Coordinates of C-alpha atoms and ligand atoms in Angstrom, one line a residue:
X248 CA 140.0 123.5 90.9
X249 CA 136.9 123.9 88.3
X250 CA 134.0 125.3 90.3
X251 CA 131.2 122.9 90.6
X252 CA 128.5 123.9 88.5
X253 CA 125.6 124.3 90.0
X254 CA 121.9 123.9 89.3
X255 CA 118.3 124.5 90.4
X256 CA 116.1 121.2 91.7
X257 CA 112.6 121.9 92.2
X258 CA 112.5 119.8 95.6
X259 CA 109.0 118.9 95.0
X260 CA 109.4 116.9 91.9
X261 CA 113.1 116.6 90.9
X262 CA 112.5 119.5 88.3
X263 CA 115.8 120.7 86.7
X264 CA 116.5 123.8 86.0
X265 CA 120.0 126.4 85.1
X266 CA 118.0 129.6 86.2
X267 CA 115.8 129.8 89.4
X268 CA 112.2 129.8 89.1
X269 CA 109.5 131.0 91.7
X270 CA 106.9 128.4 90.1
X271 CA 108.2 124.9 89.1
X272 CA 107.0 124.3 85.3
X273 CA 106.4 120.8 86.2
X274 CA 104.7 120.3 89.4
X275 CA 103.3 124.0 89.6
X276 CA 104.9 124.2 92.9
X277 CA 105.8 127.9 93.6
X278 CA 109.0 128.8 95.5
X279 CA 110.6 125.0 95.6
X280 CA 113.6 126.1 93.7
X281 CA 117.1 125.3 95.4
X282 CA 120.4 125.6 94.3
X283 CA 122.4 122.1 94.0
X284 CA 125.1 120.4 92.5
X285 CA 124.8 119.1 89.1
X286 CA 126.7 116.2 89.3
X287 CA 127.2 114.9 92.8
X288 CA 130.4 113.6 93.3
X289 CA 130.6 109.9 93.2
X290 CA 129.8 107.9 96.4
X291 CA 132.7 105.8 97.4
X292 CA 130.3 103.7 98.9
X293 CA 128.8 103.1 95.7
X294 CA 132.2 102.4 94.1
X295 CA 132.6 99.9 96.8
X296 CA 129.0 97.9 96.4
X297 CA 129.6 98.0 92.6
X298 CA 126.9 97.8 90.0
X299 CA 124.5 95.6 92.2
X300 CA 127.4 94.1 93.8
X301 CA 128.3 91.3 91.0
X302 CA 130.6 91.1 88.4
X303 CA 129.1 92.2 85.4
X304 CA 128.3 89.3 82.9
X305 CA 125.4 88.4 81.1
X306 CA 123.4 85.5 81.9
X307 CA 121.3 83.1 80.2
X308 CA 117.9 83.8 80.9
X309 CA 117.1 79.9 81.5
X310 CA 120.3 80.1 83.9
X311 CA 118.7 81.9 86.3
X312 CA 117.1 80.1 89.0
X313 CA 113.7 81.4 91.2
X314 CA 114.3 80.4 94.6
X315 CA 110.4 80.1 96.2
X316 CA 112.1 80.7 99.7
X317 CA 113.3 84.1 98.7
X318 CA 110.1 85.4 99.7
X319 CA 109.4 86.1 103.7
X320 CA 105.6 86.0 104.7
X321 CA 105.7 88.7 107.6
X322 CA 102.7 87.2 109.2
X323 CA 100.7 90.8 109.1
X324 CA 98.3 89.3 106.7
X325 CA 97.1 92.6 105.7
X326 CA 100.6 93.7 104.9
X327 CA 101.7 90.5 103.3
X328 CA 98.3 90.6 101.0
X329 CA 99.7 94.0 100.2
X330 CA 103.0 93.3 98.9
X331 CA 102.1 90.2 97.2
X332 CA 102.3 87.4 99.1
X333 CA 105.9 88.8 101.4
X334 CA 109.3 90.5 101.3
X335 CA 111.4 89.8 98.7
X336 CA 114.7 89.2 99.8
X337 CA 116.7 91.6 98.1
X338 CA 114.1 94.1 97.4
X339 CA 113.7 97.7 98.2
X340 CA 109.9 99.1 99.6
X341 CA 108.9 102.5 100.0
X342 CA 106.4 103.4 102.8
X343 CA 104.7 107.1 102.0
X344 CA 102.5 108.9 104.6
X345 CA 101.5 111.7 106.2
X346 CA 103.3 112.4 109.4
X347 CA 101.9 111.0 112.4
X348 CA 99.8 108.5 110.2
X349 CA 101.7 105.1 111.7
X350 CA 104.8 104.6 109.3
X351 CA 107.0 104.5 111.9
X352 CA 104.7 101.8 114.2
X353 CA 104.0 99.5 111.2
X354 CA 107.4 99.0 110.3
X355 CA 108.4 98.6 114.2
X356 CA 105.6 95.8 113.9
X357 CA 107.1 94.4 110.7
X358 CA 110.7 94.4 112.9
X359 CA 108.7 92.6 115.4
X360 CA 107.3 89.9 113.5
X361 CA 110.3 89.1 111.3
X362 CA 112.4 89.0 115.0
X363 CA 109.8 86.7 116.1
X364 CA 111.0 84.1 112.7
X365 CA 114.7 84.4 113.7
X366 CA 115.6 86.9 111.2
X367 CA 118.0 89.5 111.8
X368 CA 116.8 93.4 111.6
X369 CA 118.5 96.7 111.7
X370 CA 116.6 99.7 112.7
X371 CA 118.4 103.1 111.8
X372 CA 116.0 106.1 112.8
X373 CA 117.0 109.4 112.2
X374 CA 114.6 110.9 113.3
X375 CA 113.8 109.5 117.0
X376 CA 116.2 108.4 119.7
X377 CA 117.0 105.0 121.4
X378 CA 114.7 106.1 124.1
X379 CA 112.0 106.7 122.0
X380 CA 112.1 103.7 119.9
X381 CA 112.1 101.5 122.8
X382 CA 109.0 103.3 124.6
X383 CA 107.0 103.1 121.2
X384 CA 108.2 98.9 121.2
X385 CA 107.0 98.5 125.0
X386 CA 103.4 99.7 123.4
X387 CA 103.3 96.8 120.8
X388 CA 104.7 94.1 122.6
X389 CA 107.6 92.1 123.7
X390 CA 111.0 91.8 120.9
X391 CA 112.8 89.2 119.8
X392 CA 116.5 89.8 120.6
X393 CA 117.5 90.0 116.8
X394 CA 116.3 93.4 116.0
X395 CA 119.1 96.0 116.5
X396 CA 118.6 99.7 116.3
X397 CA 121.1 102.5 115.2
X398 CA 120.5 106.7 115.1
X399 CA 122.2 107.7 112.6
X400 CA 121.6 110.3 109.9
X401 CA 125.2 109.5 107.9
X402 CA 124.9 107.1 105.2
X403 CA 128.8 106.1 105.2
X404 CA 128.4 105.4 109.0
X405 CA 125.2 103.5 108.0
X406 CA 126.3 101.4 105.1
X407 CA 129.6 100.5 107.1
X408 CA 127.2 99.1 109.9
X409 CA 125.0 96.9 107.5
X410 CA 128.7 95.6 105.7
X411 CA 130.2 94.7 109.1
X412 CA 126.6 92.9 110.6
X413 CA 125.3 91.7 107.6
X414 CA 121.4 92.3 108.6
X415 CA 118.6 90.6 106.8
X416 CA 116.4 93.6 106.4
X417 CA 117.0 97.2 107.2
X418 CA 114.2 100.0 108.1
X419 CA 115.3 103.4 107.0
X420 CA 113.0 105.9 108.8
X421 CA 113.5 108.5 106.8
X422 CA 115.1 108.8 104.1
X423 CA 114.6 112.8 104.5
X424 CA 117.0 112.5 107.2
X425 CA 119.7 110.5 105.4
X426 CA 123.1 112.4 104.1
X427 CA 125.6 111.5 102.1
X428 CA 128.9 113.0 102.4
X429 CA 129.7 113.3 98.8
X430 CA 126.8 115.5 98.0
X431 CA 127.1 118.7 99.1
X432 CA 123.4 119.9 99.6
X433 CA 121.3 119.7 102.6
X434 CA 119.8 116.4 103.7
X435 CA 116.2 116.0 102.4
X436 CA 117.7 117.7 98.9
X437 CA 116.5 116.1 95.6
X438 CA 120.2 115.3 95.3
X439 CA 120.8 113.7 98.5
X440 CA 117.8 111.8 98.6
X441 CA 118.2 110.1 95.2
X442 CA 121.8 109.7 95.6
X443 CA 121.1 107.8 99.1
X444 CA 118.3 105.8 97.8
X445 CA 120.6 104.7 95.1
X446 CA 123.4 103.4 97.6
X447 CA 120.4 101.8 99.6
X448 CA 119.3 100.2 96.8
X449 CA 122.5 98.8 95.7
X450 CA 123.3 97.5 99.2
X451 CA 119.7 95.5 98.7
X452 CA 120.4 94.0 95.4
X453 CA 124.0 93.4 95.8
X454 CA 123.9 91.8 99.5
X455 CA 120.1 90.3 99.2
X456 CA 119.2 92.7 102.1
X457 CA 115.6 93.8 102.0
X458 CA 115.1 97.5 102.5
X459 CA 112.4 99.4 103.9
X460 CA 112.5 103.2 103.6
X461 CA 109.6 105.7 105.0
X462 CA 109.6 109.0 103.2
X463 CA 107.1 111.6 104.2
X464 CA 105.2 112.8 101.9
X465 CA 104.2 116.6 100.8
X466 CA 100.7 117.8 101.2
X467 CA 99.3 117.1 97.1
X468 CA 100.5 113.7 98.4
X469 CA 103.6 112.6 96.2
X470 CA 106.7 111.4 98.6
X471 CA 108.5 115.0 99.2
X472 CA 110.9 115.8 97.0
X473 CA 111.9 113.3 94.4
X474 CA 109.3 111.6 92.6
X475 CA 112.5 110.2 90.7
X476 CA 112.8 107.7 94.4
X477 CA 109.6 106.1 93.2
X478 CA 111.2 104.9 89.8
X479 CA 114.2 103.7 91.5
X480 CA 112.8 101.3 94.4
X481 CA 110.7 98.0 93.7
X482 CA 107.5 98.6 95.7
X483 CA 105.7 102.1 96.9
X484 CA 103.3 101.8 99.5
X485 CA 100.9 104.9 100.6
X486 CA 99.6 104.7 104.5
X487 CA 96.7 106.9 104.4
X488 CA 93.9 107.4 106.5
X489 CA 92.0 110.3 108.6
X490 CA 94.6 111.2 111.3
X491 CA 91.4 111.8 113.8
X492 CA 89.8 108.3 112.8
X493 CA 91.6 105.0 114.0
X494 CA 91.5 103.6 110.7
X495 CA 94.5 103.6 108.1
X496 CA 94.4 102.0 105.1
X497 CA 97.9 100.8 103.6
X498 CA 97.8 101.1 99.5
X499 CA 100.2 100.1 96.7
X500 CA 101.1 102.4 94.4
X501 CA 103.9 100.1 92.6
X502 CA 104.7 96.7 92.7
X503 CA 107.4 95.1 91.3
X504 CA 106.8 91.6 92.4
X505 CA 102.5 92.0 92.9
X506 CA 99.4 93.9 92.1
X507 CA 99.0 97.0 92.5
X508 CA 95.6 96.7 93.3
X509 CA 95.3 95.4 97.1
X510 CA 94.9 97.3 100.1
X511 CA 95.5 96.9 103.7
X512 CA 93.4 98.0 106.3
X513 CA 94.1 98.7 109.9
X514 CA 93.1 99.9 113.3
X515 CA 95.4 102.2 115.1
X516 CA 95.2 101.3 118.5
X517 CA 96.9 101.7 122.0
X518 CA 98.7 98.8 121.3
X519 CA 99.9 99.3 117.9
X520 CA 98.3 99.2 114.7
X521 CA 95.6 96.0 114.8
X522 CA 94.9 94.3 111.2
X523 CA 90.8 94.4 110.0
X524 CA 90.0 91.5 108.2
X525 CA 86.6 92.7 107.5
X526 CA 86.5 96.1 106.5
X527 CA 82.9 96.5 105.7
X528 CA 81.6 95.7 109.1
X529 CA 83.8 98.5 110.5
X530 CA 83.0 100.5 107.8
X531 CA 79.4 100.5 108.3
X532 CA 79.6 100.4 112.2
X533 CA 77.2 103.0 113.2
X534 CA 74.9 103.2 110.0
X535 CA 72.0 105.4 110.8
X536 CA 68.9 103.4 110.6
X537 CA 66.0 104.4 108.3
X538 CA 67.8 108.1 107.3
X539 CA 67.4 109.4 104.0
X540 CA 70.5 110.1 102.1
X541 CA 72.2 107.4 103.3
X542 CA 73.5 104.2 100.7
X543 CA 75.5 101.8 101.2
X544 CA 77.2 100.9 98.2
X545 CA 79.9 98.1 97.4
X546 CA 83.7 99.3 96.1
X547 CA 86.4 96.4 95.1
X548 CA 89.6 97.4 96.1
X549 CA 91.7 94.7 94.5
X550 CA 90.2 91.5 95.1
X551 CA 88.1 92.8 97.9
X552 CA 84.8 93.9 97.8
X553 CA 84.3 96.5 100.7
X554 CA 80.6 97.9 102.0
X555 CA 81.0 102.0 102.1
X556 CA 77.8 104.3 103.1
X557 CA 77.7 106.8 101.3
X558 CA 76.1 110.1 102.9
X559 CA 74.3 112.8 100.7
X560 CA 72.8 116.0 102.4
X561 CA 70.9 117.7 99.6
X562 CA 69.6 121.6 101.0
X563 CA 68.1 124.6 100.1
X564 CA 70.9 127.1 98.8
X565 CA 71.4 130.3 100.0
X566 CA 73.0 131.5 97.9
X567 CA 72.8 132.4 94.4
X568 CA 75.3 129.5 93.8
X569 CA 74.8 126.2 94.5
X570 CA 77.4 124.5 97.1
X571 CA 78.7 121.1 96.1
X572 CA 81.2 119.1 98.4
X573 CA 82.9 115.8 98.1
X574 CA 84.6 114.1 100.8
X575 CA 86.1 110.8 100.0
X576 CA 85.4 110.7 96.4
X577 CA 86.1 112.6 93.4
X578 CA 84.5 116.5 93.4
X579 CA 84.3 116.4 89.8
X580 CA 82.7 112.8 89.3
X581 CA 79.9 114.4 91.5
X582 CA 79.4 117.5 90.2
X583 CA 79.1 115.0 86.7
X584 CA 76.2 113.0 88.7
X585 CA 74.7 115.9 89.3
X586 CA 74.5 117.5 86.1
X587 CA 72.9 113.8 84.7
X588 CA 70.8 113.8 87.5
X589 CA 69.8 117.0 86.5
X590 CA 68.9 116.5 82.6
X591 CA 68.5 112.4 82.6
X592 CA 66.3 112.1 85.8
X593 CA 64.6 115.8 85.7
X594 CA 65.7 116.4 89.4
X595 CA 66.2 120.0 90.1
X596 CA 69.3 121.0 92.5
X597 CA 70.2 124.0 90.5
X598 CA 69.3 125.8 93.8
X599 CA 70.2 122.9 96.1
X600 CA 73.7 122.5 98.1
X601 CA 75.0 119.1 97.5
X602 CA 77.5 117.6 100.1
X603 CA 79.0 114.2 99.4
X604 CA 80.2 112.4 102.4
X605 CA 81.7 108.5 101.9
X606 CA 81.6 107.8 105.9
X607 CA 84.5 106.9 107.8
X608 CA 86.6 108.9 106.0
X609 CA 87.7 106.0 103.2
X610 CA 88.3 107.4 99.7
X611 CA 87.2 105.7 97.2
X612 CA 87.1 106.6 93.8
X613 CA 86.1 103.4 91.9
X614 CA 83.1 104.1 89.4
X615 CA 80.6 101.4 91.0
X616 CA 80.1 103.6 93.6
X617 CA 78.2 106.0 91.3
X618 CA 74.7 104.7 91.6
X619 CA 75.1 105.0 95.3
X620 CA 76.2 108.5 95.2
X621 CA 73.0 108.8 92.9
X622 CA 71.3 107.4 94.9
X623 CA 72.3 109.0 98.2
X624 CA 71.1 112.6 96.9
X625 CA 67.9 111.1 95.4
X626 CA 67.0 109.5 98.5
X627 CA 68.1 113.0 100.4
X628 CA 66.6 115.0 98.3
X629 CA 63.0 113.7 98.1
X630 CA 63.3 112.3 101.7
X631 CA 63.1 108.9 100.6
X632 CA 65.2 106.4 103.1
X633 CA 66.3 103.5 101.7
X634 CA 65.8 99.9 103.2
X635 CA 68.9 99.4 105.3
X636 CA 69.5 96.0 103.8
X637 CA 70.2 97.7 100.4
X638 CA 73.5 97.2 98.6
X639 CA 73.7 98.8 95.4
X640 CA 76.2 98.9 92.9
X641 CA 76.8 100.6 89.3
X642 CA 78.5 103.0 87.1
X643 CA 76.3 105.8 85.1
X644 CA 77.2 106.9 82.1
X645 CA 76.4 110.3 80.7
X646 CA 73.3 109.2 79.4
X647 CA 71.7 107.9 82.5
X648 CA 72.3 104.5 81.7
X649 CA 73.7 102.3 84.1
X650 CA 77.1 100.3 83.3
X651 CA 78.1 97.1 84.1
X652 CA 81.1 96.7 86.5
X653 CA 83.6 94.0 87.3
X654 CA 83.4 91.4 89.5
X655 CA 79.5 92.1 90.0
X656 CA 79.8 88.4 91.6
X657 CA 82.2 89.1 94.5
X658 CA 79.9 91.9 94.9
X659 CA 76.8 90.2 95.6
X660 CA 78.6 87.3 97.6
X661 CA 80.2 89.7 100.0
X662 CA 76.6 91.5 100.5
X663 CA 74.8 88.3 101.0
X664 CA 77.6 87.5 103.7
X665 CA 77.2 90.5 105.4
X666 CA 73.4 89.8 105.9
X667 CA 71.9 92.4 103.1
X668 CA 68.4 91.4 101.4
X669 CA 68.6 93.4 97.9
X670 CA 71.1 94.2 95.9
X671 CA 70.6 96.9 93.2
X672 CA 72.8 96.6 90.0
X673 CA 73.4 97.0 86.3
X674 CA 70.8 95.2 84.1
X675 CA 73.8 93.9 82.0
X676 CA 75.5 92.5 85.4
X677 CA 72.5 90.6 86.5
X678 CA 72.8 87.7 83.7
X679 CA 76.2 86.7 84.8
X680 CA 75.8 86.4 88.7
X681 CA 74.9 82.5 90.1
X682 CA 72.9 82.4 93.1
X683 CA 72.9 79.2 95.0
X684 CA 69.8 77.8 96.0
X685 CA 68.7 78.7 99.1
X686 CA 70.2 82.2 98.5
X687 CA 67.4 84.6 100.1
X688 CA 69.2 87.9 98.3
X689 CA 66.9 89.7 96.1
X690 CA 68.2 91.2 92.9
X691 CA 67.3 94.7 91.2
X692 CA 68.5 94.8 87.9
X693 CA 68.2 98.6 86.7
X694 CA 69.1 99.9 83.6
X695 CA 68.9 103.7 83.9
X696 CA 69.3 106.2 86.7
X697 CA 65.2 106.9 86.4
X698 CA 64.6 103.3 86.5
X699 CA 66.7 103.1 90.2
X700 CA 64.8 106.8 91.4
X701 CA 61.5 104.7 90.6
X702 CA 62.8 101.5 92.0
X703 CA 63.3 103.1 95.7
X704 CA 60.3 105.6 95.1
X705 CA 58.0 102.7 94.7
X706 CA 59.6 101.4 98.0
X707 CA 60.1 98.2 95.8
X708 CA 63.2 97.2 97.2
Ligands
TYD921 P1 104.1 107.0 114.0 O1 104.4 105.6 113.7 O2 105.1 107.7 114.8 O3 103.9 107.9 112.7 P2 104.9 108.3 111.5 O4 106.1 107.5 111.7 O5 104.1 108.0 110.3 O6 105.1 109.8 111.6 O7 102.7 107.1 114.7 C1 102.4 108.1 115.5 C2 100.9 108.1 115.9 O8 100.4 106.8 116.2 C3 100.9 108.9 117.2 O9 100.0 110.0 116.9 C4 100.4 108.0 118.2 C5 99.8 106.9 117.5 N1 100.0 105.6 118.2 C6 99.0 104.9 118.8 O10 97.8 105.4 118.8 N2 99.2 103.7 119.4 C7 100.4 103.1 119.4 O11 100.6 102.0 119.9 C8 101.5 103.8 118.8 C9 102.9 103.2 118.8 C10 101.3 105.0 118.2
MG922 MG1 108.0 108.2 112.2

């Protein structure tokens, strides 16, 4: 029998290779080179499902008929909002996450509430036993009697249960764990994880099944291994969040049947993971009153405008080189700040430390948030507080000028509904923002960064 040839998978990124490499030319990984099969032999359970299950003829596109039903509200609302609207029956989701973050709890909630609407689950862990699965479910709650659980690792064994019970939804957590008989390499492989994905994801489309799958991810943040699983299933959601603050924030990173663009926001708590339907109230719990270097500043994330403080510490340096730190937001869109506070304001850090905090631990990147990181070191580093009523948003160009921003409406609503008095913004946002009548928020149109360092100077705010 021909020897099976074999070749090299960088097991951070799918990389192929015929030699072995100490540094993947891809991902820049070093030492993630493992020897694998080339071709994996075919899955007979793949044979079986066939290509999506169906005969193969074309169909009219006019033929084809949406069925509104096919789409299954969980009842999380954060989670729903998330995937855009439900589950799609039929349709394959991702979850990504540091270990430990909640993967496992939120799709034991999701079990939970699609048990509580009749539906029928299966559970397959491979990771955690019977035991252990049912101590986590006495923590969120009581089950309805449809949700079944299986440990397993092999897929066969797996795909043989879900044929013979005929589930409406199956949790695979993780698909690390997963092996397939027909591919010789070691579970979590590049080989074995694509090649079970792939018999996952024709179960889903060719029984109407909808799968969820939890893959850890590596520490630059992609799911481990394969970033070729993220082409194959429908929806990639990221669970991130400080492990030491109670907070996770569930993102989607592709969405087949939604935008990409919403986020979900939880609490962990002792009971499970707890939805937050106002995030900028528990953002800003805790705001230091009257401190300098503190802004809070408003971020959209999708269609939801969320309060963030942003915390600035601007110091004397010690040393001959100037410290800057980031947490939360980009390192090099502040050191950018900086440098145009430096030459478009005349501000002076060259011998200052810099640390960038956005508080709570969020991330956000967006660029509205830039005249409150401006902001933040101005007001630290002249020791000028700003009123704690103050909202301000804005992006700044190189130039100093000050950009308009989308949704500069949403904006202003949300911080009038919180109970903020000003709001600082782009001059060229101000024109297109309605105020009802008896609003009592105060507008600050600015139009370059010196304009905004004069406007909370002045104490004009
Ligand atoms: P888990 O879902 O096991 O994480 P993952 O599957 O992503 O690895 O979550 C584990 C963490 O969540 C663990 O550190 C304990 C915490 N937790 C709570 O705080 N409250 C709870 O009700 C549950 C079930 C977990
Ligand atoms: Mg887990």
């Amino acid at each position: 029998m021909a020897k099976d040839k074999l070749i090299f998978f960088c097991q951070n990124c799918g990389y192929e290779s015929a030699k072995w490499m100490g540094q993947c030319p891809a991902c820049h990984e070093w030492n993630t080179f493992v020897e694998e099969p080339a071709h994996p032999k075919k899955s007979q359970s793949a044979d079986k499902a066939g290509a999506m299950g169906r005969k193969s003829v074309p169909r009219r596109l006019s033929e084809i008929r949406l069925d509104e039903t096919n789409r299954v509200k969980t009842g999380i609302g954060e989670l729903d909002r998330v995937l855009g609207g439900g589950i799609v029956a039929g349709s394959m989701t991702l979850i990504g996450g540091d270990p430990g973050i909640g993967k496992s709890t939120l799709l034991l909630q999701v079990c939970r509430a699609l048990t509580d609407q009749g539906m029928h689950i299966l559970y397959v862990s491979g990771e955690e036993s019977l035991r252990q699965i049912k101590m986590r479910a006495n923590r969120l709650g009581t089950f309805g009697d449809t949700l079944e659980l299986l440990c397993e690792t092999n897929l066969d064994t797996i795909v043989q249960v879900i044929e013979r019970t005929q589930p409406q939804a199956v949790v695979i957590d993780s698909i690390q764990t997963m092996y397939n008989e027909a591919v010789s390499s070691s579970p979590g492989s590049v080989s074995q994880v694509r090649e079970s994905t792939g018999v996952l994801m024709r179960i889903a489309k060719g029984m109407q099944i909808s799968v969820f799958i939890v893959g850890h991810v590596t520490k630059d943040g992609s799911v481990a291994g394969p970033r070729v699983l993220e082409h194959m299933v429908d929806t990639v959601l990221y669970f991130e969040g400080e492990r030491n603050a109670s907070y996770r924030v569930l993102r989607a990173v592709k969405n087949r049947f939604g935008s990409t663009n919403e986020i979900g926001v939880f609490e962990m708590r002792s009971d499970g993971l707890a939805e937050v339907e106002n995030p900028s109230e528990y953002m800003l719990d805790g705001r230091p009153e009257g401190a300098s270097g503190s802004v809070v500043a408003c971020s959209m994330e999708g269609s939801r405008p969320i309060m963030i403080e942003i915390q600035a510490l601007v110091c004397r340096s010690n040393f001959g080189y100037p410290r800057r730190t980031a947490n939360g937001t980009d390192f090099n869109r502040v050191n950018l700040l900086v440098a145009v506070l430096e030459r478009r304001a005349h501000l002076n850090l060259s011998s200052s430390d810099a640390y960038i905090n956005i508080a709570g631990g969020v991330k956000m990147t967006e660029p509205a948030v830039d005249l409150g990181i401006v902001l933040a070191i101005v007001s630290s580093a002249k020791d000028i507080p700003l009123d704690d009523k103050t909202v301000v948003f804005g992006e700044v160009g190189l130039s100093g000028e000050i950009r308009a921003v989308s949704m500069a409406q949403q904006r202003v609503s949300e911080a009038e509904k919180l109970g903020f008095e000003t709001v600082i913004l782009p001059k060229a946002n101000r024109k297109s923002i309605r105020l009802p009548k008896d609003s009592k928020i105060r507008l600050c149109p600015v139009e370059s960064v010196s304009d905004a360092i004069r406007l909370i100077a002045q104490g004009k705010r």
